[in-house]
Tab-separated table of C-alpha atoms in Angstrom:
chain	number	residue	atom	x	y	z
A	165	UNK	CA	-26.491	18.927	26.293
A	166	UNK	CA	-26.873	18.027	22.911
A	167	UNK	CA	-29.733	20.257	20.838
A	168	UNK	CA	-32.317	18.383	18.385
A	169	UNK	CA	-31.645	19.441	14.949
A	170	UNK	CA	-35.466	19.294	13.267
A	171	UNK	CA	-34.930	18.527	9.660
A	172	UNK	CA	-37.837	20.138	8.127
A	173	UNK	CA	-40.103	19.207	5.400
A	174	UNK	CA	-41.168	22.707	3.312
A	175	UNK	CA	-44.029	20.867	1.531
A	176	UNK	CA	-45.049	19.393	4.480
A	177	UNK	CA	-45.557	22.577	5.921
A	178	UNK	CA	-47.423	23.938	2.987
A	179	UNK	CA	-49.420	20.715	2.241
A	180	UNK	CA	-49.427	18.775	5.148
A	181	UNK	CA	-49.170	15.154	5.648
A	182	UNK	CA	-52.784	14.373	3.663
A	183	UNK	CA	-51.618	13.791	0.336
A	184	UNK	CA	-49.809	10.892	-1.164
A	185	UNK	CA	-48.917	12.781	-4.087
A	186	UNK	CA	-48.446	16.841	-4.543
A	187	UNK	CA	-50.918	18.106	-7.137
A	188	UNK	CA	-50.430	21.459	-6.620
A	189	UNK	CA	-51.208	22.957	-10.040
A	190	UNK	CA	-54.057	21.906	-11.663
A	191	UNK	CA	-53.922	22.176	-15.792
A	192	UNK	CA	-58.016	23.122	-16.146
A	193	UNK	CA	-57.617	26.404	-13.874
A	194	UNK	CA	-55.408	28.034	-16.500
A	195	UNK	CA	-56.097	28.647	-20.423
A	196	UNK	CA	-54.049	27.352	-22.962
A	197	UNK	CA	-52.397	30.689	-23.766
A	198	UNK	CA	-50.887	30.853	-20.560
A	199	UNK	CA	-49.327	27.441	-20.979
A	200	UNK	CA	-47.850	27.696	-23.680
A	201	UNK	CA	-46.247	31.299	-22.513
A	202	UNK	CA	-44.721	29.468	-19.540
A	203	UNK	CA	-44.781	25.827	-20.255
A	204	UNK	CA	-44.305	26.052	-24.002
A	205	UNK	CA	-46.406	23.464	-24.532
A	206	UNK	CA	-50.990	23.291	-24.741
A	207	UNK	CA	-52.948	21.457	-22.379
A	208	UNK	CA	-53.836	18.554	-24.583
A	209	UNK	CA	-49.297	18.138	-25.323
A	210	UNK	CA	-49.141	18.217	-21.918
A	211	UNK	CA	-52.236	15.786	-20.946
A	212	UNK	CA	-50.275	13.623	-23.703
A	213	UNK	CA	-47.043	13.757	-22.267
A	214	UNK	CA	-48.229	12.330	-18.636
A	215	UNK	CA	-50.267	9.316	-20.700
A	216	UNK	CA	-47.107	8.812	-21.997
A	217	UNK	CA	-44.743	8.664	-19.024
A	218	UNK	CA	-47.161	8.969	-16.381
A	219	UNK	CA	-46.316	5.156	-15.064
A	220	UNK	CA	-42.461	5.819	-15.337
A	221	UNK	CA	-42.840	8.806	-13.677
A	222	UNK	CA	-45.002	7.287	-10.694
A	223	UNK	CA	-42.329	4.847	-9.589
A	224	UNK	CA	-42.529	3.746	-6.043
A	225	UNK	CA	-39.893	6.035	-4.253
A	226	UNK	CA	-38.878	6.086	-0.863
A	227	UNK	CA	-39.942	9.858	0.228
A	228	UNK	CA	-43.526	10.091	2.116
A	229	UNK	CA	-44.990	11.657	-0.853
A	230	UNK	CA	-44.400	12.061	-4.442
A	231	UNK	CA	-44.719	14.796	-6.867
A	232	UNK	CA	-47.198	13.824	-9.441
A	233	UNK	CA	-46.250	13.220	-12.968
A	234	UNK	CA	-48.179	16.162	-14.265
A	235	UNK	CA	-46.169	18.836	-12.190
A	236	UNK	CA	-42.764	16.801	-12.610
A	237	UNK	CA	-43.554	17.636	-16.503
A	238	UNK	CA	-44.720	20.754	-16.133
A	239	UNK	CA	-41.456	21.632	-14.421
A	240	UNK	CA	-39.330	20.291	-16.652
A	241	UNK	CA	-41.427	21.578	-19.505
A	242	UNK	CA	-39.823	24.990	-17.671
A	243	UNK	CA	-36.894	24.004	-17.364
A	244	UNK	CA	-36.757	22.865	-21.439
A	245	UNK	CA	-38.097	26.186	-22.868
A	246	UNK	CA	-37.180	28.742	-20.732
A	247	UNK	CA	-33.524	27.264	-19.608
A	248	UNK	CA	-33.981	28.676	-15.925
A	249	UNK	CA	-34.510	26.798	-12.455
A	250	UNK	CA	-35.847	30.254	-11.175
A	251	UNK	CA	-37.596	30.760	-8.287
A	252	UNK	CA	-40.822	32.313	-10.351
A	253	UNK	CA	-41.317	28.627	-12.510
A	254	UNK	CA	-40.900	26.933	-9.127
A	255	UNK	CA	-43.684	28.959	-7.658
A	256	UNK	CA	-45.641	28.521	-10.209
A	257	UNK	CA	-46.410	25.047	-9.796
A	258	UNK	CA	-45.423	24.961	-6.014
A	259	UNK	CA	-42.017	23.033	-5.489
A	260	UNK	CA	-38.887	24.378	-4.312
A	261	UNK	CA	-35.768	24.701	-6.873
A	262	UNK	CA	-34.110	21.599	-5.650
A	263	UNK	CA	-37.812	19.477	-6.523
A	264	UNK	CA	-37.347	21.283	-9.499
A	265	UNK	CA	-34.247	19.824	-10.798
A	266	UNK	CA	-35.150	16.539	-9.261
A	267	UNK	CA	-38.115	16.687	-11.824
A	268	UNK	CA	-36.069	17.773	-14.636
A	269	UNK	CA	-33.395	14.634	-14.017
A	270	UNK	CA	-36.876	12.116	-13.439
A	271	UNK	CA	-38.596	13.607	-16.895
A	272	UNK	CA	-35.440	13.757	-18.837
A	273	UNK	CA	-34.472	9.872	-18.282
A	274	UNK	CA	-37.906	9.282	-18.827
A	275	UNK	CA	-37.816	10.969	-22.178
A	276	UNK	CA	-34.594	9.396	-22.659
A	277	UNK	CA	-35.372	5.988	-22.671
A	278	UNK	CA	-38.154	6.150	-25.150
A	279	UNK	CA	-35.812	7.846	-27.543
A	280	UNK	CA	-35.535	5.113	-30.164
A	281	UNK	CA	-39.539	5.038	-30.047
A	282	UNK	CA	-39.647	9.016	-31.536
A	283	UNK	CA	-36.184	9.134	-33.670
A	284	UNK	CA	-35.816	6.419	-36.105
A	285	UNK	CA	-35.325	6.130	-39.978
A	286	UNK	CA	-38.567	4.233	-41.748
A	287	UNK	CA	-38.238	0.854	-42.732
A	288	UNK	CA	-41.344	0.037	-45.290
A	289	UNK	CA	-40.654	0.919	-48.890
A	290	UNK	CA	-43.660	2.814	-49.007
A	291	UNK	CA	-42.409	5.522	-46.083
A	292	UNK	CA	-39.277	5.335	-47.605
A	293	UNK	CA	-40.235	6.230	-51.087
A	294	UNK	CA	-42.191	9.198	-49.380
A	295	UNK	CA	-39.217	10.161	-47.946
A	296	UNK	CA	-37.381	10.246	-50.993
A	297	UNK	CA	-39.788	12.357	-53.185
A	298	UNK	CA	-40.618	15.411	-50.007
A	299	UNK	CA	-36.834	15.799	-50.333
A	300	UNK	CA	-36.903	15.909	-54.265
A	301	UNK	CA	-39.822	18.034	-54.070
A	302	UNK	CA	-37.803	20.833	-52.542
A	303	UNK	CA	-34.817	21.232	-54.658
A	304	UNK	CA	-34.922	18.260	-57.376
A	305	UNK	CA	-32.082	16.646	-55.337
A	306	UNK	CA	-33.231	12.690	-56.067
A	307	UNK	CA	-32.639	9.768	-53.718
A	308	UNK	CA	-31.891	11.659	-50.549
A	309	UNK	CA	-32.800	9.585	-47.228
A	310	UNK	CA	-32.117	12.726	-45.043
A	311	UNK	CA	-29.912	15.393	-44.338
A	312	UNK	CA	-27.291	15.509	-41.261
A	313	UNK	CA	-25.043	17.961	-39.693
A	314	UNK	CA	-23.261	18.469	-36.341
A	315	UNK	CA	-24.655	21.496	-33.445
A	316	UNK	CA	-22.705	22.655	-30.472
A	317	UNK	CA	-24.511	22.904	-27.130
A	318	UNK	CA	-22.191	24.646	-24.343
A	319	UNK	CA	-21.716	22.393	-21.102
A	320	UNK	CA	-19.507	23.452	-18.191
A	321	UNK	CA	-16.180	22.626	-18.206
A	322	UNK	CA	-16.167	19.196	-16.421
A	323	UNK	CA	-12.729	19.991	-14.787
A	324	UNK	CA	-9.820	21.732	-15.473
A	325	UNK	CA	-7.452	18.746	-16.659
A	326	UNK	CA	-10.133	17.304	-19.256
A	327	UNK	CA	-9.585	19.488	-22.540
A	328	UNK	CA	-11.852	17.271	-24.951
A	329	UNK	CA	-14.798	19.088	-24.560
A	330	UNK	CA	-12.908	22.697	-25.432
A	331	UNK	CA	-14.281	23.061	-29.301
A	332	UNK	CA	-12.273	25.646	-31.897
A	333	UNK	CA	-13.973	28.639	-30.703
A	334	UNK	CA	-12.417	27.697	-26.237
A	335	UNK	CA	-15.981	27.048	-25.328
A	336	UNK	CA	-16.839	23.983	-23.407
A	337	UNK	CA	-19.448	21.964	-25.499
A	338	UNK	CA	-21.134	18.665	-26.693
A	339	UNK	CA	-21.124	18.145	-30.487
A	340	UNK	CA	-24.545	16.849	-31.733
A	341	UNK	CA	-24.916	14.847	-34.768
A	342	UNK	CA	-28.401	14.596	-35.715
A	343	UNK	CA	-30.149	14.002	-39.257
A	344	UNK	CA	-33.417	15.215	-40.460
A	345	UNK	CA	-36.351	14.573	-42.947
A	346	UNK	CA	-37.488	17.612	-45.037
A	347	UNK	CA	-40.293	18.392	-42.718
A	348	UNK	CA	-37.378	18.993	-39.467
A	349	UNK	CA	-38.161	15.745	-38.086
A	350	UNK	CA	-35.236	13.858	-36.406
A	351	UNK	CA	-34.383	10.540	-37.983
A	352	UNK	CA	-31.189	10.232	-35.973
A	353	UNK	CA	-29.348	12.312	-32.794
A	354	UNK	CA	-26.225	11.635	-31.209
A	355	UNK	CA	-26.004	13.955	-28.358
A	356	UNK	CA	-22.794	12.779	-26.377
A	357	UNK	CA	-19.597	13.615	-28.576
A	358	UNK	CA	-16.892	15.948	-26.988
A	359	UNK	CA	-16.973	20.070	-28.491
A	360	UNK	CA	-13.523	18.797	-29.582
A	361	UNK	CA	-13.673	16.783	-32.160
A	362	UNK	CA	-14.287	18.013	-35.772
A	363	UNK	CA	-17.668	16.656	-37.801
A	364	UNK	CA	-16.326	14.400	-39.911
A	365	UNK	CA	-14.738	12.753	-37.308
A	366	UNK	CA	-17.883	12.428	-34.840
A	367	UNK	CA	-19.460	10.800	-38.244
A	368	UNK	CA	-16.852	8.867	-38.759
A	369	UNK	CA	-17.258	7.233	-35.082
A	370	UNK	CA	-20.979	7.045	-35.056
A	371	UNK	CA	-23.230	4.547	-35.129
A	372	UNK	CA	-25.085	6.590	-38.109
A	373	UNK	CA	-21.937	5.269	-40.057
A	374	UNK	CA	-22.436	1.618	-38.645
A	375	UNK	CA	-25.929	1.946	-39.815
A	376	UNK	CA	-25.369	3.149	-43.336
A	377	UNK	CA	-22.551	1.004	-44.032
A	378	UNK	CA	-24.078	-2.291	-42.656
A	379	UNK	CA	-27.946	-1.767	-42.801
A	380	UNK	CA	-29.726	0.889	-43.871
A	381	UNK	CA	-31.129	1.796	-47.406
A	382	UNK	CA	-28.301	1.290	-50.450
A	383	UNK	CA	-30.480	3.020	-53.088
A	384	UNK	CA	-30.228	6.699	-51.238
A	385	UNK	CA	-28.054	8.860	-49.107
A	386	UNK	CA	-27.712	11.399	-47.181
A	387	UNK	CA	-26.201	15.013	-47.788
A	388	UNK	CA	-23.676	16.439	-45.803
A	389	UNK	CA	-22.119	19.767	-46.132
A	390	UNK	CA	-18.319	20.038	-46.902
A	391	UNK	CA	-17.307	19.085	-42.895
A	392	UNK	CA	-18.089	15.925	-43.640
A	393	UNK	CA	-16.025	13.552	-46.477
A	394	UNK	CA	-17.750	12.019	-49.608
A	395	UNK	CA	-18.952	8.745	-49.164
A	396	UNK	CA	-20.841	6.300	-51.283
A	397	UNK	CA	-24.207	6.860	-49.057
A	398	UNK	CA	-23.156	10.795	-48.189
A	399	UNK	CA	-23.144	13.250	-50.726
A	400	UNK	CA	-20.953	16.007	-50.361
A	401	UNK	CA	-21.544	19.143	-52.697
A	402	UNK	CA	-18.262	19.743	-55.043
A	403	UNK	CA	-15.819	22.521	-53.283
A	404	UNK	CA	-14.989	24.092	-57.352
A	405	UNK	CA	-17.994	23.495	-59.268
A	406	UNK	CA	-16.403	24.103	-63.049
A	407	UNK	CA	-19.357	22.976	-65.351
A	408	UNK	CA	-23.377	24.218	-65.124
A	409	UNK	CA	-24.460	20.306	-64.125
A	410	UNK	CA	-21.787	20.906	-61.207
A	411	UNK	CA	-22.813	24.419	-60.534
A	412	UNK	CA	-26.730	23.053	-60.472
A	413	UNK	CA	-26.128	20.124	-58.281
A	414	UNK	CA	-24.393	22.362	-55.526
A	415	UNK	CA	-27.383	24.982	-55.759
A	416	UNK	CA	-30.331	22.094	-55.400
A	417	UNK	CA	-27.719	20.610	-52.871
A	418	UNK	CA	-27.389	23.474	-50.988
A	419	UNK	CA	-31.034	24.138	-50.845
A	420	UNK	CA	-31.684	20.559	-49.591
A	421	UNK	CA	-29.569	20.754	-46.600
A	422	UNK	CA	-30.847	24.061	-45.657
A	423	UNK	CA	-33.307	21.799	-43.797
A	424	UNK	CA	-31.023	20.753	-41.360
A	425	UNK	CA	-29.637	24.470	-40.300
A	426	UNK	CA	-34.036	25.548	-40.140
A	427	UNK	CA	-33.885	22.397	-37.714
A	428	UNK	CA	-31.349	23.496	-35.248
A	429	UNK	CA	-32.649	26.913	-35.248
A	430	UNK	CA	-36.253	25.648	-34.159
A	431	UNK	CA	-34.920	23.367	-31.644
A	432	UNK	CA	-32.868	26.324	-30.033
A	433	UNK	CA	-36.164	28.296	-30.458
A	434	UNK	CA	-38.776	26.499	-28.696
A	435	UNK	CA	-35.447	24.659	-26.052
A	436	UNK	CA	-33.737	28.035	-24.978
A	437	UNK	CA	-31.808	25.845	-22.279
A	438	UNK	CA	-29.929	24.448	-25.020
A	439	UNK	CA	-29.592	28.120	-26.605
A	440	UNK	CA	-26.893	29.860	-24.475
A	441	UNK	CA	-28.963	32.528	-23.807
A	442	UNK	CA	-29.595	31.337	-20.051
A	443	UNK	CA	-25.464	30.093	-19.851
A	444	UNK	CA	-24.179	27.053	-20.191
A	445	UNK	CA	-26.033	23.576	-18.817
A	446	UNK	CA	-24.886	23.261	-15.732
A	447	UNK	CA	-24.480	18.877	-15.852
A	448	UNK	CA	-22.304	16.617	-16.292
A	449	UNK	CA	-21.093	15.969	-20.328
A	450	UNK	CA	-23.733	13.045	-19.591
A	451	UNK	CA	-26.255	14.465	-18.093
A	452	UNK	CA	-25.982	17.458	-20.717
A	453	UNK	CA	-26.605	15.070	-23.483
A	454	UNK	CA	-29.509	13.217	-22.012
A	455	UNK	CA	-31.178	16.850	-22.046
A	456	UNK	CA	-30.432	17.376	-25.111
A	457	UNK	CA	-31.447	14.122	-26.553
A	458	UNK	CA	-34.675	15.013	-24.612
A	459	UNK	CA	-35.789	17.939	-25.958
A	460	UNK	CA	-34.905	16.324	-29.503
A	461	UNK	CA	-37.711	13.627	-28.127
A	462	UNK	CA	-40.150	16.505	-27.983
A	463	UNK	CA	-39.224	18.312	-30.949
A	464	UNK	CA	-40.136	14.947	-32.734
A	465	UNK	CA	-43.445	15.041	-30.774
A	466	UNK	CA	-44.755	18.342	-31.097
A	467	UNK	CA	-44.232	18.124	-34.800
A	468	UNK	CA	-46.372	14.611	-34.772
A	469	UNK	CA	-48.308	16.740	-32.931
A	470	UNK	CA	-48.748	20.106	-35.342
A	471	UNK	CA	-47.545	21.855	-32.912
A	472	UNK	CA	-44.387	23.055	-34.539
A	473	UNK	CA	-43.436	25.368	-37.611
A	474	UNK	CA	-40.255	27.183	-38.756
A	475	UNK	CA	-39.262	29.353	-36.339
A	476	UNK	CA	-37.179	32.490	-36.501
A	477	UNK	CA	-33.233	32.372	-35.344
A	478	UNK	CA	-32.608	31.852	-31.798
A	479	UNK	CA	-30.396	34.474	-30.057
A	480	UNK	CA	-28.150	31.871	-28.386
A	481	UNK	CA	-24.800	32.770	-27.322
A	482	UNK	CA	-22.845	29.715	-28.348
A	483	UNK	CA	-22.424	29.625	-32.599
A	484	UNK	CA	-20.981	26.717	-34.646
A	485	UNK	CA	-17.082	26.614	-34.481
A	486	UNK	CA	-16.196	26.936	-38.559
A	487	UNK	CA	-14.505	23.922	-39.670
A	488	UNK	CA	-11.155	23.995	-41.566
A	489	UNK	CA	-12.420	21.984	-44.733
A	490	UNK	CA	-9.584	19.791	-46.153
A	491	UNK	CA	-10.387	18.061	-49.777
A	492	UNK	CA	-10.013	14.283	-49.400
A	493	UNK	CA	-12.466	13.124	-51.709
A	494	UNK	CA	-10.366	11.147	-53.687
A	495	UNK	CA	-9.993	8.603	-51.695
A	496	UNK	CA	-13.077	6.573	-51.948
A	497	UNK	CA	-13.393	6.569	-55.754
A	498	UNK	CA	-16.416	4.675	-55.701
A	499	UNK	CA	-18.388	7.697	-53.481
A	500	UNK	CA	-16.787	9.671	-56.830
A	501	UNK	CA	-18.102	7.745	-59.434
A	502	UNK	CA	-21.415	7.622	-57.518
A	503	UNK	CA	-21.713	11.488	-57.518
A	504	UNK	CA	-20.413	11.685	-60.798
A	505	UNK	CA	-23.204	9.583	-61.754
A	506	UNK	CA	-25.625	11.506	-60.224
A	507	UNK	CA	-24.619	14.874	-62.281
A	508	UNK	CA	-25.225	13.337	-65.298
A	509	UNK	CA	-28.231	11.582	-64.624
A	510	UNK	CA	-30.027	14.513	-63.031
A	511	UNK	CA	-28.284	17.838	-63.441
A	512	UNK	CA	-26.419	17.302	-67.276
């Protein structure tokens, strides 16, 4: 005789059948401090946060009861800053560990598809402009539109016969090219390129380049350090600086970029799933890079927000694979003369 197999429901058992949606955590019962401790985030970023994708986040769906947006982001919010599904951040709200990466996969596409909203380079003249002159105000470098560089974030290996995502170093990663303004704040991240392939080739196939070649700003550029080739809207500092204009371009040049390596560090910081500390993410190369891409959302947030400052260096496991630099310069001899140009003008 065949037994009945009772598939049960654990938050029906702790909840019941009464409520449509699971508000198990309620934000006004704990303080601010204690948020931010577990969350990472105050109460009035999080009452923000479910304004903003409260309605996404409420989609009909076709179990008995949905979690509400406020503990879907609360648990990702976990997930984000403390890089664990443990059973303690679970508890905390009240939903099991699978709920909890259910909520992490619901905020993150959520966060994901209003990515263009938060990173984007400024279009008026008059942002622009400002742009220009908080960049020359830290170093005297003139006409930079931002600064860019490439971050590794360690993935699992997404099976044994797919080497692409093996970077210099034999760890499994995603290669993140992302540009900055000189306050930290993202102008541009592209999350998805394989650990294998060096910077100035994820550049060269990135639709930053497309951009800058086709429509973006021609009276500016960005800086790149010396993983990345000289190009008339890149500047590149010199690898033998001979003369003092030379040798005072590289120092304001160097100073300038410096942004970009403060940026990753407080990203890492306040994300510490994307720090190593915690392992590697444990998604697919896609699914890793829509995480990324959203805590790079909420990076841009917080800081509209105030919430963010410098932070200290992260602890993460995973560093930068060095580049091997090769000098190639010569071959766009208009990138050159621009750069050339520059010295004289501003650093003779």
């Amino acid at each position: 005789m065949a037994v009945p197999i009772a598939v049960l429901d654990c938050d029906l058992l702790l909840y019941g059948r009464g409520h449509r949606t699971l508000d198990r955590f309620k934000l006004e019962d704990v303080t601010d401090e204690y948020l931010v401790s577990t969350y990472g985030f105050p109460r009035q970023f999080i009452y923000y946060l479910v304004d903003l994708l409260g309605a996404t986040l409420s989609r009909p769906t076709q179990r008995s009861r949905a979690i509400s947006p406020e503990t879907q982001i609360l648990a990702a919010l976990g997930f984000y800053t403390s890089g664990s599904f443990q059973t303690r951040m679970g508890d905390a709200i009240g939903i099991s560990q699978a709920s909890m990466s259910r909520c992490v996969a619901n905020v993150t596409e959520a966060l994901v598809e209003r990515a263009s909203q938060f990173i984007h380079f400024p279009e008026d003249e008059a942002t622009v402009q400002s742009l220009k002159d908080d960049f020359y105000g830290l170093a005297g470098m003139p006409g930079v539109l931002g600064v860019v560089d490439c971050t590794h974030v360690a993935i699992k290996a997404p099976n044994a016969e797919d080497l692409s995502y093996v970077n210099r170093k034999g760890l499994h990663s995603l290669n993140c090219l992302m540009v900055c303004d000189s306050r930290g704040v993202l102008l541009s991240a592209e999350t998805h390129w394989p650990g294998s392939l060096p910077n100035c080739t994820v550049l060269e196939q990135a639709a930053l380049t497309s951009q800058f070649e086709t429509e973006l700003h021609k009276d500016g550029w960005l800086l790149g350090d010396s993983s990345f080739l000289l190009r008339t809207w890149l500047m590149t500092p010199l690898h033998i600086p001979e003369t003092p204009a030379e040798y005072r371009y590289n120092v304001a040049h160097s100073a300038t970029h410096n942004v970009i390596e403060r940026t990753f560090r407080t990203i890492r910081s306040r994300f510490r799933c994307l720090d190593g500390s915690k392992g590697t993410l444990q998604y697919s190369p896609e699914k890793s890079s829509h995480i990324i891409l959203a805590c790079c959302v909420l990076h841009n947030i917080s800081l509209e927000h105030g919430l963010d400052v410098w932070s200290s260096p992260a602890t993460g496991h995973l560093e930068q694979p060095e580049e091997e630099y090769e000098q190639m310069e010569s071959v766009d001899s208009e990138a050159c003369r621009i750069r050339q140009e520059l010295l004289l003008t501003h650093f003779s």
